[in-house]
Amino acid sequence: MYAGRARALVERSLLVNRRAWLAVVSGFCEPLFYLFAMSVGFGVLVGDVIGPGGEPVSYVAFVAPALLAASAMNGAVYDATFNIFFKFKYAKLYDAMLATPLGPVDVAVGEIAWALLRGGLYAGGFLTVMLSMGLLTSPWALLALPAALLVAFSFAAVGMACTTFMRSWQDFDLIQLFLMPMFLFSTTFFPLDVYPSVVQAVVRCLPLYHAIELMRRLCGGVVEVGMLWHVGYFAVMAALGVVVSARRLGALLLR
């Protein structure tokens, strides 16, 4: 099941994507466009809002950490779903890999690690843009990058686990059906208290909500012990994703 050679898949992904770098980088553009739209358009109309520490912040500074979390999520999910499905169902790449010393756990960990690197790339680029716009005012913002890597790893693991259950390309509409409402309602553009209590309870269960809360507090310098709850949420999410991915790949490829 595991040969300790997951790094071989990461190396392969680097070699394959070095000539398709534009397609890899393009996923970084969507949240960046949202950020620019908020800074020069909608944010001017809204003015200041209440930040995570109870202090007023500009609307752009409120939205930017949420878009950072969404950037890490998108980079990881899209690589761990569409690309892996093609390799698994059509290219039969994993069948060839299992003819080598690699095992299903190596495949799962290697692919999730590459999706993590892609999500981290998006997050790092987005943090650079935030820094150039003067939206990072606290030294705690340095921890936003490792936090984004944790978020990317968790979404990549769960995304790959979900991909192992996909039957055709049409099933990916279900992923979009989940990702888009989560992006819009997980306090990305509005604070949590604008929702009714029932909706607030639902939003608190969404993984992107925990990612946004973590990013907002780090970027705003509001660090509390309670933030460990968000970290633990993603640690459990990542562990479950890796276990399910490895077992599903083993069941599908070694049968």
XYZ file of N, CA, C and O in Angstrom, residues 25-108:
336
model
N -1.255 28.955 -13.468
C -1.327 30.283 -12.859
C -2.699 30.929 -13.058
O -3.112 31.772 -12.260
N -3.431 30.529 -14.095
C -4.701 31.182 -14.412
C -5.709 31.085 -13.270
O -6.548 31.973 -13.095
N -5.648 30.029 -12.475
C -6.588 29.897 -11.372
C -6.401 30.944 -10.296
O -7.290 31.145 -9.460
N -5.263 31.624 -10.293
C -4.993 32.690 -9.328
C -5.737 33.971 -9.668
O -5.931 34.841 -8.810
N -6.197 34.083 -10.927
C -6.748 35.355 -11.405
C -8.132 35.665 -10.848
O -8.442 36.833 -10.570
N -8.989 34.660 -10.661
C -10.374 34.923 -10.244
C -10.460 35.684 -8.926
O -11.086 36.751 -8.865
N -9.843 35.196 -7.822
C -9.921 35.985 -6.584
C -9.209 37.324 -6.692
O -9.586 38.293 -6.017
N -8.181 37.406 -7.552
C -7.479 38.672 -7.731
C -8.401 39.704 -8.373
O -8.424 40.878 -7.973
N -9.200 39.286 -9.353
C -10.163 40.190 -9.978
C -11.212 40.653 -8.973
O -11.637 41.814 -8.976
N -11.663 39.716 -8.115
C -12.603 40.094 -7.063
C -11.991 41.174 -6.169
O -12.652 42.161 -5.801
N -10.726 41.007 -5.792
C -10.065 41.963 -4.905
C -9.980 43.340 -5.549
O -10.276 44.360 -4.911
N -9.588 43.389 -6.811
C -9.493 44.677 -7.491
C -10.867 45.321 -7.651
O -11.014 46.547 -7.530
N -11.885 44.502 -7.924
C -13.239 45.047 -8.057
C -13.718 45.657 -6.741
O -14.363 46.711 -6.719
N -13.386 44.994 -5.621
C -13.796 45.520 -4.324
C -13.027 46.777 -3.955
O -13.551 47.663 -3.280
N -11.760 46.872 -4.379
C -10.938 48.015 -3.988
C -11.280 49.273 -4.774
O -11.218 50.380 -4.227
N -11.651 49.141 -6.036
C -11.905 50.325 -6.862
C -13.390 50.564 -7.127
O -13.752 51.609 -7.654
N -14.235 49.616 -6.739
C -15.666 49.759 -7.031
C -16.534 49.652 -5.806
O -16.822 50.636 -5.113
N -16.934 48.447 -5.481
C -17.907 48.214 -4.421
C -17.406 48.674 -3.057
O -18.171 49.189 -2.240
N -16.123 48.497 -2.795
C -15.580 48.878 -1.494
C -15.697 50.360 -1.215
O -15.829 50.773 -0.052
N -15.659 51.190 -2.251
C -15.798 52.636 -2.069
C -17.197 52.984 -1.579
O -17.391 53.910 -0.785
N -18.191 52.229 -2.018
C -19.574 52.493 -1.624
C -19.874 52.010 -0.211
O -20.678 52.617 0.498
N -19.229 50.939 0.208
C -19.535 50.342 1.511
C -18.865 51.094 2.651
O -19.471 51.361 3.689
N -17.601 51.463 2.498
C -16.895 52.119 3.587
C -16.327 51.116 4.572
O -16.005 49.984 4.214
N -16.214 51.507 5.845
C -15.627 50.650 6.861
C -16.643 49.660 7.415
O -17.849 49.938 7.467
N -16.130 48.494 7.830
C -16.950 47.468 8.477
C -16.221 47.018 9.743
O -15.062 47.381 9.970
N -16.900 46.241 10.581
C -16.302 45.763 11.819
C -15.423 44.560 11.526
O -15.864 43.577 10.944
N -14.148 44.638 11.938
C -13.199 43.562 11.713
C -13.263 42.500 12.786
O -14.094 42.572 13.714
N -12.381 41.505 12.749
C -12.410 40.393 13.715
C -12.129 40.832 15.147
O -12.560 40.186 16.095
N -11.416 41.928 15.349
C -11.121 42.391 16.695
C -12.101 43.403 17.223
O -11.904 43.966 18.302
N -13.169 43.656 16.466
C -14.151 44.654 16.878
C -13.819 46.055 16.437
O -14.584 46.996 16.686
N -12.666 46.240 15.793
C -12.259 47.543 15.304
C -12.719 47.729 13.856
O -12.770 46.765 13.087
N -13.058 48.953 13.469
C -13.460 49.193 12.079
C -12.289 49.037 11.122
O -11.180 49.503 11.391
N -12.524 48.364 10.024
C -11.521 48.195 8.962
C -12.189 48.512 7.635
O -13.417 48.504 7.518
N -11.384 48.795 6.632
C -11.947 49.039 5.305
C -12.562 47.759 4.754
O -12.160 46.654 5.134
N -13.514 47.935 3.878
C -14.185 46.759 3.313
C -13.205 45.886 2.532
O -13.315 44.660 2.532
N -12.240 46.518 1.882
C -11.238 45.760 1.127
C -10.409 44.898 2.077
O -10.124 43.724 1.803
N -10.010 45.465 3.230
C -9.241 44.701 4.212
C -10.075 43.591 4.830
O -9.531 42.582 5.292
N -11.393 43.750 4.832
C -12.292 42.713 5.347
C -12.423 41.556 4.361
O -12.440 40.379 4.746
N -12.491 41.885 3.080
C -12.725 40.871 2.047
C -11.437 40.155 1.644
O -11.456 38.963 1.333
N -10.307 40.849 1.658
C -9.053 40.290 1.136
C -8.647 38.980 1.809
O -8.292 38.014 1.109
N -8.659 38.840 3.146
C -8.306 37.547 3.738
C -9.244 36.418 3.336
O -8.827 35.262 3.213
N -10.523 36.755 3.126
C -11.474 35.730 2.685
C -11.138 35.262 1.278
O -11.220 34.065 0.966
N -10.756 36.184 0.418
C -10.362 35.806 -0.934
C -9.050 35.026 -0.925
O -8.823 34.173 -1.786
N -8.190 35.308 0.042
C -6.965 34.519 0.208
C -7.305 33.070 0.523
O -6.731 32.138 -0.063
N -8.256 32.868 1.443
C -8.684 31.509 1.773
C -9.325 30.834 0.569
O -9.078 29.649 0.301
N -10.140 31.583 -0.176
C -10.781 31.018 -1.364
C -9.758 30.671 -2.434
O -9.909 29.686 -3.169
N -8.690 31.467 -2.529
C -7.638 31.191 -3.508
C -6.935 29.883 -3.195
O -6.673 29.068 -4.094
N -6.619 29.663 -1.909
C -5.994 28.399 -1.515
C -6.927 27.225 -1.768
O -6.494 26.152 -2.213
N -8.210 27.409 -1.498
C -9.188 26.353 -1.720
C -9.306 26.011 -3.204
O -9.264 24.837 -3.589
N -9.447 27.023 -4.045
C -9.647 26.779 -5.471
C -8.448 26.075 -6.097
O -8.594 25.136 -6.884
N -7.252 26.530 -5.770
C -6.061 25.914 -6.349
C -5.950 24.448 -6.010
O -5.552 23.626 -6.846
N -6.307 24.093 -4.774
C -6.207 22.700 -4.346
C -7.336 21.849 -4.912
O -7.116 20.742 -5.411
N -8.565 22.359 -4.837
C -9.729 21.559 -5.238
C -9.709 21.249 -6.723
O -9.924 20.107 -7.143
N -9.459 22.249 -7.545
C -9.533 22.021 -8.986
C -8.453 21.063 -9.467
O -8.673 20.283 -10.394
N -7.283 21.111 -8.841
C -6.236 20.171 -9.237
C -6.535 18.770 -8.729
O -6.211 17.774 -9.386
N -7.161 18.677 -7.560
C -7.419 17.372 -6.956
C -8.696 16.720 -7.467
O -9.010 15.605 -7.059
N -9.409 17.380 -8.351
C -10.664 16.812 -8.870
C -10.561 16.553 -10.376
O -10.438 15.401 -10.805
N -10.583 17.592 -11.179
C -10.604 17.433 -12.631
C -9.361 16.707 -13.145
O -9.464 15.762 -13.937
N -8.183 17.147 -12.715
C -6.953 16.525 -13.207
C -6.845 15.061 -12.790
O -6.459 14.194 -13.578
N -7.176 14.787 -11.542
C -7.060 13.414 -11.056
C -8.090 12.511 -11.722
O -7.803 11.345 -12.031
N -9.278 13.035 -11.962
C -10.298 12.227 -12.625
C -9.837 11.818 -14.026
O -10.029 10.676 -14.446
N -9.233 12.760 -14.754
C -8.736 12.433 -16.092
C -7.641 11.372 -16.028
O -7.638 10.416 -16.805
N -6.708 11.528 -15.101
C -5.627 10.553 -14.962
C -6.156 9.173 -14.582
O -5.631 8.146 -15.031
N -7.192 9.168 -13.777
C -7.714 7.907 -13.259
C -8.604 7.186 -14.277
O -8.430 5.988 -14.526
N -9.525 7.923 -14.907
C -10.518 7.296 -15.765
C -10.085 7.141 -17.215
O -10.463 6.179 -17.883
N -9.300 8.085 -17.723
C -9.009 8.102 -19.150
C -7.540 7.806 -19.464
O -7.244 6.989 -20.327
N -6.632 8.484 -18.784
C -5.214 8.234 -19.058
C -4.731 6.916 -18.460
O -3.682 6.399 -18.879
N -5.471 6.372 -17.499
C -5.093 5.126 -16.801
C -3.676 5.233 -16.229
O -2.919 4.254 -16.195
N -3.346 6.425 -15.771
C -2.001 6.680 -15.290
C -1.700 5.909 -14.005
O -0.602 5.385 -13.821
N -2.691 5.811 -13.146
C -2.444 5.164 -11.860
C -2.303 3.648 -12.000
O -1.627 3.012 -11.194
N -2.939 3.072 -13.004
C -2.727 1.641 -13.261
C -1.262 1.374 -13.598
O -0.679 0.376 -13.147
N -0.683 2.283 -14.401
C 0.731 2.130 -14.742
C 1.625 2.346 -13.526
O 2.636 1.658 -13.351
N 1.243 3.298 -12.667
C 2.058 3.567 -11.479
C 2.087 2.381 -10.535
O 3.111 2.080 -9.922
N 0.948 1.692 -10.410
C 0.893 0.567 -9.492
C 1.634 -0.656 -10.019
O 1.793 -1.636 -9.303
N 2.060 -0.596 -11.288
C 2.927 -1.658 -11.809
C 4.375 -1.454 -11.372
O 5.225 -2.305 -11.598
N 4.646 -0.309 -10.765
C 5.962 0.007 -10.206
C 5.908 -0.232 -8.691
O 4.875 -0.650 -8.168
N 6.968 0.039 -7.965
C 6.912 -0.141 -6.505
C 5.932 0.787 -5.780
O 5.702 0.623 -4.584
N 5.362 1.782 -6.487
C 4.422 2.694 -5.845
C 3.152 1.954 -5.417
O 2.706 1.035 -6.100
N 2.568 2.407 -4.305
C 1.309 1.854 -3.827
C 0.220 2.903 -3.829
O 0.464 4.089 -4.110
N -1.022 2.545 -3.522
C -2.139 3.503 -3.508
C -1.918 4.678 -2.560
O -2.314 5.799 -2.858
N -1.286 4.433 -1.424
C -1.023 5.529 -0.481
C -0.013 6.511 -1.069
O -0.139 7.722 -0.898
N 0.988 5.990 -1.787
C 1.946 6.875 -2.460
C 1.233 7.765 -3.477
O 1.513 8.961 -3.579
N 0.316 7.161 -4.234
C -0.430 7.921 -5.241
C -1.265 8.997 -4.573
O -1.275 10.173 -4.999
N -1.990 8.637 -3.517
C -2.850 9.601 -2.831
C -2.038 10.740 -2.230
O -2.340 11.925 -2.443
